[in-house]
Coordinates of C-alpha atoms in Angstrom, one line a residue:
X1 CA 89.5 84.5 102.9
X2 CA 90.7 82.7 105.9
X3 CA 89.9 83.7 109.1
X4 CA 93.1 84.6 110.1
X5 CA 93.3 87.4 107.8
X6 CA 89.6 88.3 108.4
X7 CA 90.6 88.7 112.2
X8 CA 93.6 90.9 111.3
X9 CA 91.6 93.0 108.9
X10 CA 88.9 93.4 111.6
X11 CA 92.1 94.7 114.4
X12 CA 92.9 97.6 111.7
X13 CA 89.5 98.8 111.3
X14 CA 88.7 99.1 115.2
X15 CA 92.0 100.8 115.9
X16 CA 91.3 103.0 113.2
X17 CA 87.7 104.0 114.8
X18 CA 89.5 104.0 118.3
X19 CA 91.7 106.5 116.8
X20 CA 89.3 108.7 115.3
X21 CA 87.0 108.6 118.2
X22 CA 89.9 109.6 120.7
X23 CA 91.1 112.2 118.3
X24 CA 87.7 113.9 117.9
X25 CA 87.4 114.2 121.9
X26 CA 89.7 117.2 121.2
X27 CA 89.7 118.1 117.5
X28 CA 86.3 119.1 115.7
X29 CA 86.0 118.0 112.4
X30 CA 88.9 117.1 109.6
X31 CA 87.9 113.4 109.5
X32 CA 89.8 113.3 106.0
X33 CA 93.0 114.4 107.6
X34 CA 92.8 112.1 110.5
X35 CA 91.8 109.1 107.8
X36 CA 94.8 110.0 105.4
X37 CA 97.1 110.1 108.1
X38 CA 96.3 106.5 109.2
X39 CA 96.7 105.2 105.9
X40 CA 99.9 107.0 105.3
X41 CA 100.9 105.1 108.7
X42 CA 100.0 101.4 107.8
X43 CA 101.2 102.1 104.2
X44 CA 104.8 103.7 104.5
X45 CA 104.1 107.0 103.0
X46 CA 104.2 110.2 103.9
X47 CA 101.6 113.3 103.7
X48 CA 101.8 116.8 102.8
X49 CA 98.9 119.5 104.4
X50 CA 98.2 122.4 102.8
X51 CA 96.3 125.4 104.7
X52 CA 96.0 128.4 106.9
X53 CA 97.0 128.7 110.1
X54 CA 94.9 127.7 113.2
X55 CA 93.2 124.6 111.3
X56 CA 94.4 122.1 114.1
X57 CA 97.2 120.5 112.0
X58 CA 99.7 120.5 114.8
X59 CA 97.4 119.3 117.3
X60 CA 96.7 116.3 115.3
X61 CA 99.9 115.0 114.5
X62 CA 100.8 115.3 118.3
X63 CA 97.9 113.2 119.1
X64 CA 98.7 110.5 116.6
X65 CA 102.4 110.3 118.0
X66 CA 100.9 109.9 121.4
X67 CA 98.1 107.3 120.2
X68 CA 100.6 105.1 118.6
X69 CA 103.6 105.7 121.4
X70 CA 106.2 107.0 118.5
X71 CA 108.9 109.2 119.2
X72 CA 107.7 112.5 117.8
X73 CA 109.9 115.7 116.8
X74 CA 108.8 119.0 115.2
X75 CA 110.7 121.5 113.1
X76 CA 109.4 125.0 112.3
X77 CA 110.0 126.4 108.8
X78 CA 112.2 129.6 108.6
X79 CA 114.4 130.9 106.0
X80 CA 117.4 131.0 107.8
X81 CA 117.4 127.1 108.6
X82 CA 120.0 125.1 107.1
X83 CA 120.3 121.4 106.2
X84 CA 122.4 120.8 109.1
X85 CA 119.8 122.0 111.5
X86 CA 117.8 119.1 110.4
X87 CA 119.7 116.0 109.7
X88 CA 122.5 117.4 112.1
X89 CA 126.1 117.4 112.0
X90 CA 129.3 115.7 113.4
X91 CA 131.5 117.7 115.5
X92 CA 134.8 116.7 117.0
X93 CA 134.9 115.4 120.7
X94 CA 138.0 116.2 122.2
X95 CA 137.7 113.9 124.8
X96 CA 137.4 110.9 122.8
X97 CA 139.5 112.5 120.0
X98 CA 137.2 111.6 117.4
X99 CA 134.3 113.0 115.7
X100 CA 130.8 112.1 117.1
X101 CA 127.4 112.7 115.2
X102 CA 124.9 115.5 116.7
X103 CA 121.7 114.2 115.5
X104 CA 119.3 116.5 113.9
X105 CA 115.2 116.0 114.9
X106 CA 115.5 114.0 111.6
X107 CA 116.0 111.4 114.1
X108 CA 112.8 110.4 114.9
X109 CA 109.8 108.3 114.1
X110 CA 107.5 110.9 113.2
X111 CA 109.0 114.2 111.7
X112 CA 106.5 117.1 111.6
X113 CA 107.7 120.1 109.2
X114 CA 105.8 123.1 110.3
X115 CA 105.3 125.6 107.0
X116 CA 108.0 123.6 105.2
X117 CA 107.6 125.7 101.9
X118 CA 109.2 128.7 104.4
X119 CA 112.5 126.6 104.2
X120 CA 114.5 127.7 101.4
X121 CA 115.3 124.9 98.2
X122 CA 118.5 123.8 99.5
X123 CA 117.2 122.7 103.2
X124 CA 114.3 121.3 101.5
X125 CA 116.1 119.0 99.8
X126 CA 117.6 117.6 103.1
X127 CA 114.4 115.6 103.6
X128 CA 114.4 113.7 100.2
X129 CA 116.8 110.9 101.1
X130 CA 115.3 110.6 104.4
X131 CA 111.6 110.7 102.8
X132 CA 112.5 108.0 99.8
X133 CA 115.1 105.7 101.4
X134 CA 114.4 106.2 105.2
X135 CA 118.1 107.3 105.7
X136 CA 120.6 110.5 105.6
X137 CA 123.9 111.1 104.8
X138 CA 126.4 113.7 106.7
X139 CA 129.8 114.2 105.4
X140 CA 129.6 111.1 103.2
X141 CA 128.7 108.9 105.8
X142 CA 125.1 107.0 105.5
X143 CA 123.0 106.7 108.9
X144 CA 119.9 104.8 109.4
X145 CA 116.7 106.3 110.5
X146 CA 114.5 105.0 112.9
X147 CA 111.9 102.1 112.0
X148 CA 109.4 103.2 111.3
X149 CA 109.6 106.9 110.0
X150 CA 107.1 109.1 109.0
X151 CA 107.0 112.4 108.2
X152 CA 104.1 115.1 107.9
X153 CA 105.3 118.3 106.3
X154 CA 102.8 121.7 106.0
X155 CA 102.6 124.2 103.8
X156 CA 100.7 127.7 103.6
X157 CA 99.1 129.0 100.8
X158 CA 101.5 129.3 97.6
X159 CA 100.5 133.5 97.8
X160 CA 101.6 133.9 101.2
X161 CA 104.7 136.3 101.5
X162 CA 107.9 134.5 102.2
X163 CA 107.5 131.2 100.8
X164 CA 109.1 128.9 98.4
X165 CA 107.1 126.4 96.5
X166 CA 108.4 122.9 97.0
X167 CA 110.5 121.5 94.3
X168 CA 108.6 118.9 92.1
X169 CA 110.7 116.3 93.7
X170 CA 109.9 116.8 96.8
X171 CA 106.5 117.2 96.1
X172 CA 106.2 113.3 94.7
X173 CA 108.2 111.9 97.8
X174 CA 104.7 112.6 99.5
X175 CA 102.1 109.9 99.4
X176 CA 99.2 112.4 99.8
X177 CA 98.4 116.0 99.6
X178 CA 95.4 117.2 101.6
X179 CA 93.8 120.7 101.9
X180 CA 92.3 122.1 105.1
X181 CA 89.7 124.9 105.1
X182 CA 88.4 126.8 107.9
X183 CA 85.4 125.0 109.8
X184 CA 81.9 125.6 108.5
X185 CA 79.3 127.7 111.2
X186 CA 78.2 124.2 112.7
X187 CA 81.8 123.2 113.8
X188 CA 83.0 126.7 114.6
X189 CA 79.9 126.7 117.2
X190 CA 81.5 123.6 118.6
X191 CA 84.9 124.8 118.8
X192 CA 83.4 127.7 120.8
X193 CA 81.3 125.1 123.4
X194 CA 84.2 123.0 124.1
X195 CA 86.7 125.9 124.7
X196 CA 84.1 127.5 127.5
X197 CA 83.6 123.8 128.9
X198 CA 87.5 123.5 128.9
X199 CA 87.6 120.4 126.7
X200 CA 90.3 122.5 124.3
X201 CA 93.6 122.4 126.8
X202 CA 96.4 120.2 125.3
X203 CA 98.1 119.5 128.7
X204 CA 94.4 118.0 130.4
X205 CA 93.9 116.1 127.0
X206 CA 97.3 114.7 126.7
X207 CA 97.4 113.5 130.0
X208 CA 94.1 112.0 129.7
X209 CA 94.9 109.6 126.8
X210 CA 97.4 106.8 126.8
X211 CA 99.0 105.1 123.6
X212 CA 96.6 102.6 121.7
X213 CA 98.9 101.0 119.3
X214 CA 102.7 100.4 119.3
X215 CA 105.1 100.6 116.3
X216 CA 105.4 97.0 116.5
X217 CA 101.7 96.9 115.9
X218 CA 101.8 99.3 113.1
X219 CA 104.1 97.5 111.6
X220 CA 101.9 94.3 111.8
X221 CA 99.2 96.1 110.5
X222 CA 101.2 97.4 107.5
X223 CA 102.0 93.8 106.6
X224 CA 98.3 92.9 106.7
X225 CA 97.6 95.4 104.1
X226 CA 99.6 93.6 102.0
X227 CA 97.6 90.8 101.7
X228 CA 94.4 92.7 100.6
X229 CA 93.5 91.8 97.3
X230 CA 93.3 93.6 94.4
X231 CA 92.1 92.2 90.9
X232 CA 93.1 93.1 87.7
X233 CA 90.3 95.4 86.5
X234 CA 91.1 97.6 89.8
X235 CA 94.5 97.8 88.8
X236 CA 93.8 98.9 85.5
X237 CA 91.4 101.5 86.8
X238 CA 94.3 102.9 88.9
X239 CA 96.3 102.8 85.5
X240 CA 93.7 104.5 83.7
X241 CA 93.4 107.3 85.9
X242 CA 97.1 108.2 86.3
X243 CA 97.3 108.0 82.4
X244 CA 94.9 110.5 81.8
X245 CA 96.8 112.9 83.5
X246 CA 99.5 112.5 81.0
X247 CA 97.2 113.3 78.2
X248 CA 94.9 115.9 79.6
X249 CA 94.7 119.1 77.7
X250 CA 95.0 121.1 80.9
X251 CA 97.8 119.4 82.4
X252 CA 101.6 120.1 81.1
X253 CA 103.3 117.4 83.7
X254 CA 101.3 114.4 84.4
X255 CA 101.8 112.2 87.3
X256 CA 104.4 109.8 88.0
X257 CA 104.4 106.1 88.3
X258 CA 104.9 107.2 92.3
X259 CA 101.2 108.1 91.8
X260 CA 100.5 104.6 90.9
X261 CA 102.3 102.9 93.7
X262 CA 100.5 105.6 95.9
X263 CA 96.9 104.7 94.8
X264 CA 97.7 101.1 94.9
X265 CA 99.1 101.1 98.7
X266 CA 96.2 103.6 99.8
X267 CA 93.3 101.7 98.1
X268 CA 94.5 98.5 100.0
X269 CA 94.9 100.1 103.0
X270 CA 91.6 101.9 103.1
X271 CA 89.8 98.7 102.3
X272 CA 91.4 97.1 105.2
X273 CA 90.3 100.2 107.5
X274 CA 86.9 99.6 106.1
X275 CA 86.9 96.0 106.9
X276 CA 87.5 94.7 103.7
X277 CA 90.1 92.4 102.3
X278 CA 89.7 93.5 98.7
X279 CA 89.7 96.6 97.0
X280 CA 86.8 98.4 95.5
X281 CA 86.7 101.1 92.7
X282 CA 85.6 103.7 95.5
X283 CA 88.7 103.2 97.4
X284 CA 90.9 104.5 94.7
X285 CA 88.2 107.3 93.7
X286 CA 88.2 108.7 97.0
X287 CA 92.1 108.9 97.6
X288 CA 93.0 110.0 93.8
X289 CA 92.6 113.7 94.5
X290 CA 95.0 113.2 97.9
X291 CA 97.2 111.6 95.3
X292 CA 97.0 113.6 92.4
X293 CA 96.9 117.4 93.4
X294 CA 100.5 117.8 94.0
X295 CA 102.2 115.7 91.3
X296 CA 100.4 117.3 88.5
X297 CA 101.3 120.9 86.8
X298 CA 98.5 122.7 84.9
X299 CA 99.8 124.6 81.6
X300 CA 99.5 128.5 82.0
X301 CA 96.6 129.0 80.1
X302 CA 94.7 126.7 82.4
X303 CA 96.1 128.4 85.4
X304 CA 95.5 132.0 84.0
X305 CA 91.8 130.9 83.3
X306 CA 91.0 129.6 87.1
X307 CA 91.6 126.0 86.2
X308 CA 92.1 124.3 89.6
X309 CA 93.8 120.6 89.8
X310 CA 91.3 119.6 92.0
X311 CA 88.9 120.3 88.9
X312 CA 91.2 118.9 86.4
X313 CA 91.1 115.5 88.9
X314 CA 87.4 115.5 89.4
X315 CA 86.9 115.8 85.3
X316 CA 89.1 112.9 85.0
X317 CA 87.3 110.6 87.5
X318 CA 84.2 111.3 86.0
X319 CA 85.2 110.2 82.3
X320 CA 87.4 107.4 83.3
X321 CA 85.5 104.3 84.0
X322 CA 86.1 100.6 85.4
X323 CA 87.2 97.7 83.0

């Protein structure tokens, strides 16, 4: 490995550590989410978060947007939200005698869609083109989105009232899916201590922090990640994990080839984040649940008996070995 690549890999690891430490000045816990957002950003993916309200999802996103100096916009999911409310609309300007584009919030570097499964399937589909091709089409005209473009969507648990399960093709566009739960007893106590000390005021925290990275820095990191070495055995391991989802008895729809690509890109980014220029099996194992849980559909019998996607993925990781 040449000295230049070593230096650039180390810069990625240091940047992640700086972001993690700065974020945890405000946020208690949620280390896996912080890691997955960083990996998604430097590997060109999007992130889906499922969790009950009040688990700091929006706060973490706002912190990242500020630390990386992204233009940030947030959309609140609601059943009456229309596609045009997200992507925008062309309106007629009488003064100019022409149609002009009134851009929606999708035209940003960092889009957060809160409670995405409160959107109807029609409105959910407005994000498909943006997430896969970094562009959107309005009245037959295609408009490129800002570069970089990164999306995070949150969803309530499926049993919550007034929700629409995400369509399968929409889920597949997300690189990762993470599940947030309430904090444990020690972390909950730390929340109370920080609140009493006045350390959870967003305005005070926001004014105290400054960008650590620019969009250009993130683009450079993404280029470096593509130089991380992945040997044939590591590639075969990723393949075998994905193939196992297609033959498991409790799964009626296995993971797509996008899952294979997400495992590869994510493993390379995680290696760099841990100051390595090569992928090891632990990188793939660590990210497999986040890559797979939203891409597999269980059989009706498995769902009725209480089998979960995470349990099946754990079983697969325990049985699939490295060649």
